[in-house]
JSON list of C-alpha atoms and ligand atoms in Angstrom, two decimals:
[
{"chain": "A", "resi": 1184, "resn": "UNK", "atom": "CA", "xyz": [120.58, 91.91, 93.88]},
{"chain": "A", "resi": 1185, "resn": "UNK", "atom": "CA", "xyz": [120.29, 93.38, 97.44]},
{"chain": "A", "resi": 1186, "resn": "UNK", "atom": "CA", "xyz": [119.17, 89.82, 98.84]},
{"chain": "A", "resi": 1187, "resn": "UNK", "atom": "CA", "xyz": [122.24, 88.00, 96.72]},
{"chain": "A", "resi": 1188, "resn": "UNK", "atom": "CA", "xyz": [124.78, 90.38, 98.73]},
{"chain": "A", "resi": 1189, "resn": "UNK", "atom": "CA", "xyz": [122.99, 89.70, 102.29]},
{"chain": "A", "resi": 1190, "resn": "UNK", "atom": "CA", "xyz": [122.89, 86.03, 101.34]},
{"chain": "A", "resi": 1191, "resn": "UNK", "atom": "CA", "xyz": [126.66, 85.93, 100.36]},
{"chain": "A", "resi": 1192, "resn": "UNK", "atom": "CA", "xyz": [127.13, 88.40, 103.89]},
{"chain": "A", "resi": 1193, "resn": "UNK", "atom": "CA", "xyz": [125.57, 85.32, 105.97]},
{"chain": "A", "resi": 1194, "resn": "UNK", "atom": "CA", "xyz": [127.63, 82.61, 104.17]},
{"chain": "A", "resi": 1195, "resn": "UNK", "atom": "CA", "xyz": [130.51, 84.08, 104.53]},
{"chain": "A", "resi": 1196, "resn": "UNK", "atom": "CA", "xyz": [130.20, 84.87, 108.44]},
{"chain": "A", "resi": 1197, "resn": "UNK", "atom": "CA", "xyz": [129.09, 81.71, 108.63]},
{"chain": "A", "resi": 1198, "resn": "UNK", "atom": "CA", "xyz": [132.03, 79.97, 107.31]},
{"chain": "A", "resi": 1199, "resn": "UNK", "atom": "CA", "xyz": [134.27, 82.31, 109.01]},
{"chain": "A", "resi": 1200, "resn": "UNK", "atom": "CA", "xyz": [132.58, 81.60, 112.38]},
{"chain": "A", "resi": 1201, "resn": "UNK", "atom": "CA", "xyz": [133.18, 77.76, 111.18]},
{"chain": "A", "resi": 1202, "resn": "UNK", "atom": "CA", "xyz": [136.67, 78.15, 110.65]},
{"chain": "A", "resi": 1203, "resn": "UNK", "atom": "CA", "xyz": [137.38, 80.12, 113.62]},
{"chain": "A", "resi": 1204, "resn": "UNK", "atom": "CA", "xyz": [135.94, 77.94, 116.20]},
{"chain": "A", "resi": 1205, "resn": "UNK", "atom": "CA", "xyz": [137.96, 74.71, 114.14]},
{"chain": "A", "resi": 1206, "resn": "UNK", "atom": "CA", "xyz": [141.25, 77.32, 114.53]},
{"chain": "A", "resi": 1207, "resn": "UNK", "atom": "CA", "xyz": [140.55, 77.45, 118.15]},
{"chain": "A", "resi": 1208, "resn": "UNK", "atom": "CA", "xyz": [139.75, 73.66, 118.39]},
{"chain": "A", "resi": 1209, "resn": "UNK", "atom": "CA", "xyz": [142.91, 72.64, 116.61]},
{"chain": "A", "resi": 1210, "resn": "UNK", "atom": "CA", "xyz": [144.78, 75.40, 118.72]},
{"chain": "A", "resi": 1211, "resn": "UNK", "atom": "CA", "xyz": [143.32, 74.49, 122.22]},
{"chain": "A", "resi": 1212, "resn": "UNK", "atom": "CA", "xyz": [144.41, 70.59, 121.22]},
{"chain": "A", "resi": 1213, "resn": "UNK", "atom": "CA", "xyz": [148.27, 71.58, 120.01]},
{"chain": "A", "resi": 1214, "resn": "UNK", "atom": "CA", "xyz": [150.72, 69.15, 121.69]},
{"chain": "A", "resi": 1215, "resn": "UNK", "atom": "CA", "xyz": [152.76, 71.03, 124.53]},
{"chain": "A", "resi": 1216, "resn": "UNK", "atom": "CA", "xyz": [155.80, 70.78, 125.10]},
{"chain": "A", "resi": 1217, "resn": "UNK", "atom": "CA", "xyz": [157.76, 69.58, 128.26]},
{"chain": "A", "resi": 1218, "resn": "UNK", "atom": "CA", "xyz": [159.50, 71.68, 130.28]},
{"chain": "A", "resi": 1219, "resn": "UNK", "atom": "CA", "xyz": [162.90, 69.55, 132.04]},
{"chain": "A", "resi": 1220, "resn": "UNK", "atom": "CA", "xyz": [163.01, 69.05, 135.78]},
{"chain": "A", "resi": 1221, "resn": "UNK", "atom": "CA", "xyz": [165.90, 68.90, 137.81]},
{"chain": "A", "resi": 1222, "resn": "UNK", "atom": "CA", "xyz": [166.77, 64.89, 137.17]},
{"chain": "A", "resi": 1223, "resn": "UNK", "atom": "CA", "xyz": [166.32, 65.94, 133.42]},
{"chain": "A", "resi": 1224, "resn": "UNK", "atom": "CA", "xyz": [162.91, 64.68, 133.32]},
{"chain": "A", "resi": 1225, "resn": "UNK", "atom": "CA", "xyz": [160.67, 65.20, 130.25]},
{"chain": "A", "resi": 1226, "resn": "UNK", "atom": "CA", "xyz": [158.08, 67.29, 133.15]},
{"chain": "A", "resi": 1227, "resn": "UNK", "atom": "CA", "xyz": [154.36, 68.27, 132.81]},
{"chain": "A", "resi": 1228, "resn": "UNK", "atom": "CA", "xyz": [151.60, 69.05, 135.01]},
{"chain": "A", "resi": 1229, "resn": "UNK", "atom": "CA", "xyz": [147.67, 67.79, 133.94]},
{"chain": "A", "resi": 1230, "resn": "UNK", "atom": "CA", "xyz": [144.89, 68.94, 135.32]},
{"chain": "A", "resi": 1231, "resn": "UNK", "atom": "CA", "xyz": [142.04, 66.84, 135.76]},
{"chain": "A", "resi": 1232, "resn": "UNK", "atom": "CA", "xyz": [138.78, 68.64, 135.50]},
{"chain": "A", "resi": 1233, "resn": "UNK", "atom": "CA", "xyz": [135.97, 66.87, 133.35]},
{"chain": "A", "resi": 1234, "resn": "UNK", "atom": "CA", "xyz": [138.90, 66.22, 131.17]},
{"chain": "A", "resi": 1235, "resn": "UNK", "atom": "CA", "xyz": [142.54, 66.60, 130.86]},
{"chain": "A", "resi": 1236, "resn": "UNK", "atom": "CA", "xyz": [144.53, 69.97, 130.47]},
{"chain": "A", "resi": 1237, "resn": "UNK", "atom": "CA", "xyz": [146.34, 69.91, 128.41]},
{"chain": "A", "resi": 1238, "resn": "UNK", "atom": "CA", "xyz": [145.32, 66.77, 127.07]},
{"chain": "A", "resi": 1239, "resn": "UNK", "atom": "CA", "xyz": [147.96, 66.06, 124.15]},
{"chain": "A", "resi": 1240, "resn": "UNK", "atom": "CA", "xyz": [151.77, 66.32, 125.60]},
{"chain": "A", "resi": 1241, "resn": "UNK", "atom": "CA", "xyz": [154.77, 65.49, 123.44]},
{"chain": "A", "resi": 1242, "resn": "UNK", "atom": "CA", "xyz": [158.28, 64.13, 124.54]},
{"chain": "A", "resi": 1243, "resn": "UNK", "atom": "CA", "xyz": [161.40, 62.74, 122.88]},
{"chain": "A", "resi": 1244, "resn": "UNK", "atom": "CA", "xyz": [161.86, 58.57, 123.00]},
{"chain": "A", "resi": 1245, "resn": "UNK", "atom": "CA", "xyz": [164.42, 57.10, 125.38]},
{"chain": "A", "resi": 1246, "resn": "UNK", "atom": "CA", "xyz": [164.25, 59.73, 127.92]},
{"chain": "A", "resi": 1247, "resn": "UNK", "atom": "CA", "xyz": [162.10, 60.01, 130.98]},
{"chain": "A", "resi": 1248, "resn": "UNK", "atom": "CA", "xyz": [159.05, 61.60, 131.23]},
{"chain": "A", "resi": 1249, "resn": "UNK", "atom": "CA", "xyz": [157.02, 62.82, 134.60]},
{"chain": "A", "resi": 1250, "resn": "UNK", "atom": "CA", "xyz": [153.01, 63.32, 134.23]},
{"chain": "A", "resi": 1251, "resn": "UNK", "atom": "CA", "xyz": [151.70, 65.15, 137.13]},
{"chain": "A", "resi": 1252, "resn": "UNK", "atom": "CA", "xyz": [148.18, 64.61, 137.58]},
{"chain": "A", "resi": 1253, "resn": "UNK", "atom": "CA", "xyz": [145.96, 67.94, 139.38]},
{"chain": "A", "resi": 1254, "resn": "UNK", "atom": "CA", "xyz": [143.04, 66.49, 140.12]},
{"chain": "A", "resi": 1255, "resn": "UNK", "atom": "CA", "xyz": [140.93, 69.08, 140.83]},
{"chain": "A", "resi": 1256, "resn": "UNK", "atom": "CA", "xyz": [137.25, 67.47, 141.62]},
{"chain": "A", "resi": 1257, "resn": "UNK", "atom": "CA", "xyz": [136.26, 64.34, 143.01]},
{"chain": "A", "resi": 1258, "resn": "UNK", "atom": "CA", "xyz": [133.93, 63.15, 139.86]},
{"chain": "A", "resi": 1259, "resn": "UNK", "atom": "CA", "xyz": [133.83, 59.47, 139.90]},
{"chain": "A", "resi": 1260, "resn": "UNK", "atom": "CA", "xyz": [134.78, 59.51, 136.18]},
{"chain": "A", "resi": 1261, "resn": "UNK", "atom": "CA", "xyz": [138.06, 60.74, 136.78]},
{"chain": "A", "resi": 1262, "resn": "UNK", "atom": "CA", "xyz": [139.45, 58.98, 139.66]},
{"chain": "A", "resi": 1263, "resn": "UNK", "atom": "CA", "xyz": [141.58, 56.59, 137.65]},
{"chain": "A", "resi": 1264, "resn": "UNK", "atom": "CA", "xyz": [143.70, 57.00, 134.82]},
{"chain": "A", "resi": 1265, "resn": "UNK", "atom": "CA", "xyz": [145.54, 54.21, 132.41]},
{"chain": "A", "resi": 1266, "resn": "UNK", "atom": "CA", "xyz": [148.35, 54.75, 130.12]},
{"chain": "A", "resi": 1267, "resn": "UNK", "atom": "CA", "xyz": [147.78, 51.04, 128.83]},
{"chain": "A", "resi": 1268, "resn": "UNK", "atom": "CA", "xyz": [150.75, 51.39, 126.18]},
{"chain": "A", "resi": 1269, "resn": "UNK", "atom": "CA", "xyz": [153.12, 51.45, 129.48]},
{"chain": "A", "resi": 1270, "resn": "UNK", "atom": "CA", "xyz": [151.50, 49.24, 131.64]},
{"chain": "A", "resi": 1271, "resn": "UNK", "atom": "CA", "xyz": [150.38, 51.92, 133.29]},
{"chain": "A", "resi": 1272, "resn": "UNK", "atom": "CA", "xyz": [146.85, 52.04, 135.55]},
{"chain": "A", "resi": 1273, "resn": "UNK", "atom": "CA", "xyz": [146.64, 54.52, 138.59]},
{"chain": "A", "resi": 1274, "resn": "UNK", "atom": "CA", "xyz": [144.33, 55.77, 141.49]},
{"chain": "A", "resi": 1275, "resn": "UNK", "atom": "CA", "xyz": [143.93, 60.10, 141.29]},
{"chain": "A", "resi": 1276, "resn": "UNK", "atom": "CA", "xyz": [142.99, 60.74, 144.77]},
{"chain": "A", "resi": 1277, "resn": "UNK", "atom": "CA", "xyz": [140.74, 63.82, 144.33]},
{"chain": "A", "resi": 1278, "resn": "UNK", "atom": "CA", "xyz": [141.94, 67.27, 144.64]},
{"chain": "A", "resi": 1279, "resn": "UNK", "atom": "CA", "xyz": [145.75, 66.11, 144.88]},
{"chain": "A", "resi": 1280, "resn": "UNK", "atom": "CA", "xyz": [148.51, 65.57, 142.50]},
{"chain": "A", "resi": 1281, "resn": "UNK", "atom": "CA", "xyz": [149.94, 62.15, 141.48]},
{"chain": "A", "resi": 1282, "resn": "UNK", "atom": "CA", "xyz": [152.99, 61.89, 139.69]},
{"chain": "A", "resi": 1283, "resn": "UNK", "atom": "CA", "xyz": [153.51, 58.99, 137.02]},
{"chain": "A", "resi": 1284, "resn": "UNK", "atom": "CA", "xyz": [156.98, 57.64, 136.05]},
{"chain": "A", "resi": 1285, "resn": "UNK", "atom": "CA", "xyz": [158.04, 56.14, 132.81]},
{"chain": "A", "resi": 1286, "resn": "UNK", "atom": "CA", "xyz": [160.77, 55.87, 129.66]},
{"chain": "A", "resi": 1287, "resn": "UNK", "atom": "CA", "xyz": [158.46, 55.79, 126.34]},
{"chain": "A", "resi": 1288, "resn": "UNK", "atom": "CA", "xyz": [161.11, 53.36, 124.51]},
{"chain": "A", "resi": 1289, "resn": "UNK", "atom": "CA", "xyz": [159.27, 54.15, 120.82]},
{"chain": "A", "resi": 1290, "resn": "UNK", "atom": "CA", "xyz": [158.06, 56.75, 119.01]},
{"chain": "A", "resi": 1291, "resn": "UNK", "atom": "CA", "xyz": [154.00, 57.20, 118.54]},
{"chain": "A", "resi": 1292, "resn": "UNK", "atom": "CA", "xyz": [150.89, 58.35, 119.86]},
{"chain": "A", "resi": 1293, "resn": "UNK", "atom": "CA", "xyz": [150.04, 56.59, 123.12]},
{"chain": "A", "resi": 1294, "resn": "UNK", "atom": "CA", "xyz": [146.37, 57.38, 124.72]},
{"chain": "A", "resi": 1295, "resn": "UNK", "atom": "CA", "xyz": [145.70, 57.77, 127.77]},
{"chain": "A", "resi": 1296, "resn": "UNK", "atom": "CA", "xyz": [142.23, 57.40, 129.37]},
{"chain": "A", "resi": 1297, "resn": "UNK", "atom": "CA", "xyz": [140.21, 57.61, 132.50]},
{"chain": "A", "resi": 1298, "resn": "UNK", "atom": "CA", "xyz": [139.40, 53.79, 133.96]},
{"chain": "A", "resi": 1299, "resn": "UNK", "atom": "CA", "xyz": [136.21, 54.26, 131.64]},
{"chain": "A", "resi": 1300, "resn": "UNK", "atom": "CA", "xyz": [137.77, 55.21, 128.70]},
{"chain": "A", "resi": 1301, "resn": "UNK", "atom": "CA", "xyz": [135.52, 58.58, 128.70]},
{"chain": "A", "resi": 1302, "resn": "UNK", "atom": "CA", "xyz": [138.32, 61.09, 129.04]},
{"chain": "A", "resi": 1303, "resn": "UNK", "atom": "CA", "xyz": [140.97, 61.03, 126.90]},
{"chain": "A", "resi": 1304, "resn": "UNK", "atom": "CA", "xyz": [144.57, 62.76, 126.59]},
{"chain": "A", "resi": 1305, "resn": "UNK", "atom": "CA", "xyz": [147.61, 61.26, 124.43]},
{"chain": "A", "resi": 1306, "resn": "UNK", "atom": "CA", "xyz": [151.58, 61.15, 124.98]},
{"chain": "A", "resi": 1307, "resn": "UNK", "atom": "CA", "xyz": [152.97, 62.03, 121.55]},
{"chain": "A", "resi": 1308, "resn": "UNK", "atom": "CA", "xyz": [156.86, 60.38, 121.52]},
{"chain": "A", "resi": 1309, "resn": "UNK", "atom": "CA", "xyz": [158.78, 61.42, 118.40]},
{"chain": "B", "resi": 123, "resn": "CU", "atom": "CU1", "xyz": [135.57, 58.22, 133.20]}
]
């Protein structure tokens, strides 16, 4: 009887410790929201440290959006990223920001991708 309770003690931390870390996962991954720069720009900042920070962003169609990438190492793997939905494939100089331009003109997820297609980070557009 004593070893039934201990066994139903581990599963139950166990599937608790399961469903926290998959809470924090799911949390750590929430789209953020933009906050509006001065020409009414849809704004965020990225960093760029052996992956993208945050890496899921979400903006309204038909109005402009600003990425700022912080690239904040010089890793090899990170030195490019492509937003192929938008035509859009640029250089991160290392340890300085870049700033990418563009109107999403339809709603969806759009990836985006270091030049290797390792890292990756999506523009939701609703
Ligand atoms: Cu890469």
């Amino acid at each position: 009887m004593s070893v039934s309770t201990n066994d139903w003690i581990v599963v139950a931390s166990a599937v608790g410790a399961i469903a926290l870390v998959n809470w924090y996962f799911l949390f750590g991954k929430r789209a953020i929201a933009a906050s509006i720069g001065a020409q009414g720009a849809q704004e965020f900042t990225i960093r760029v440290h052996g992956g993208y920070e945050p890496a899921i962003v979400e903006v309204t169609a038909g109005r402009p959006v600003r990425l700022t990438f912080d690239r904040m190492e010089d890793n090899p793997c990170s030195e490019e990223v492509v937003l192929a939905a938008f035509g859009i494939r640029r250089d991160l100089p290392a340890f300085s920001k870049t700033t990418i331009d563009f109107t999403p003109d339809r709603a969806g997820r759009f990836d985006f991708t270091c030049g290797m297609g390792m890292l990756h980070g999506a523009v939701v557009v609703k």
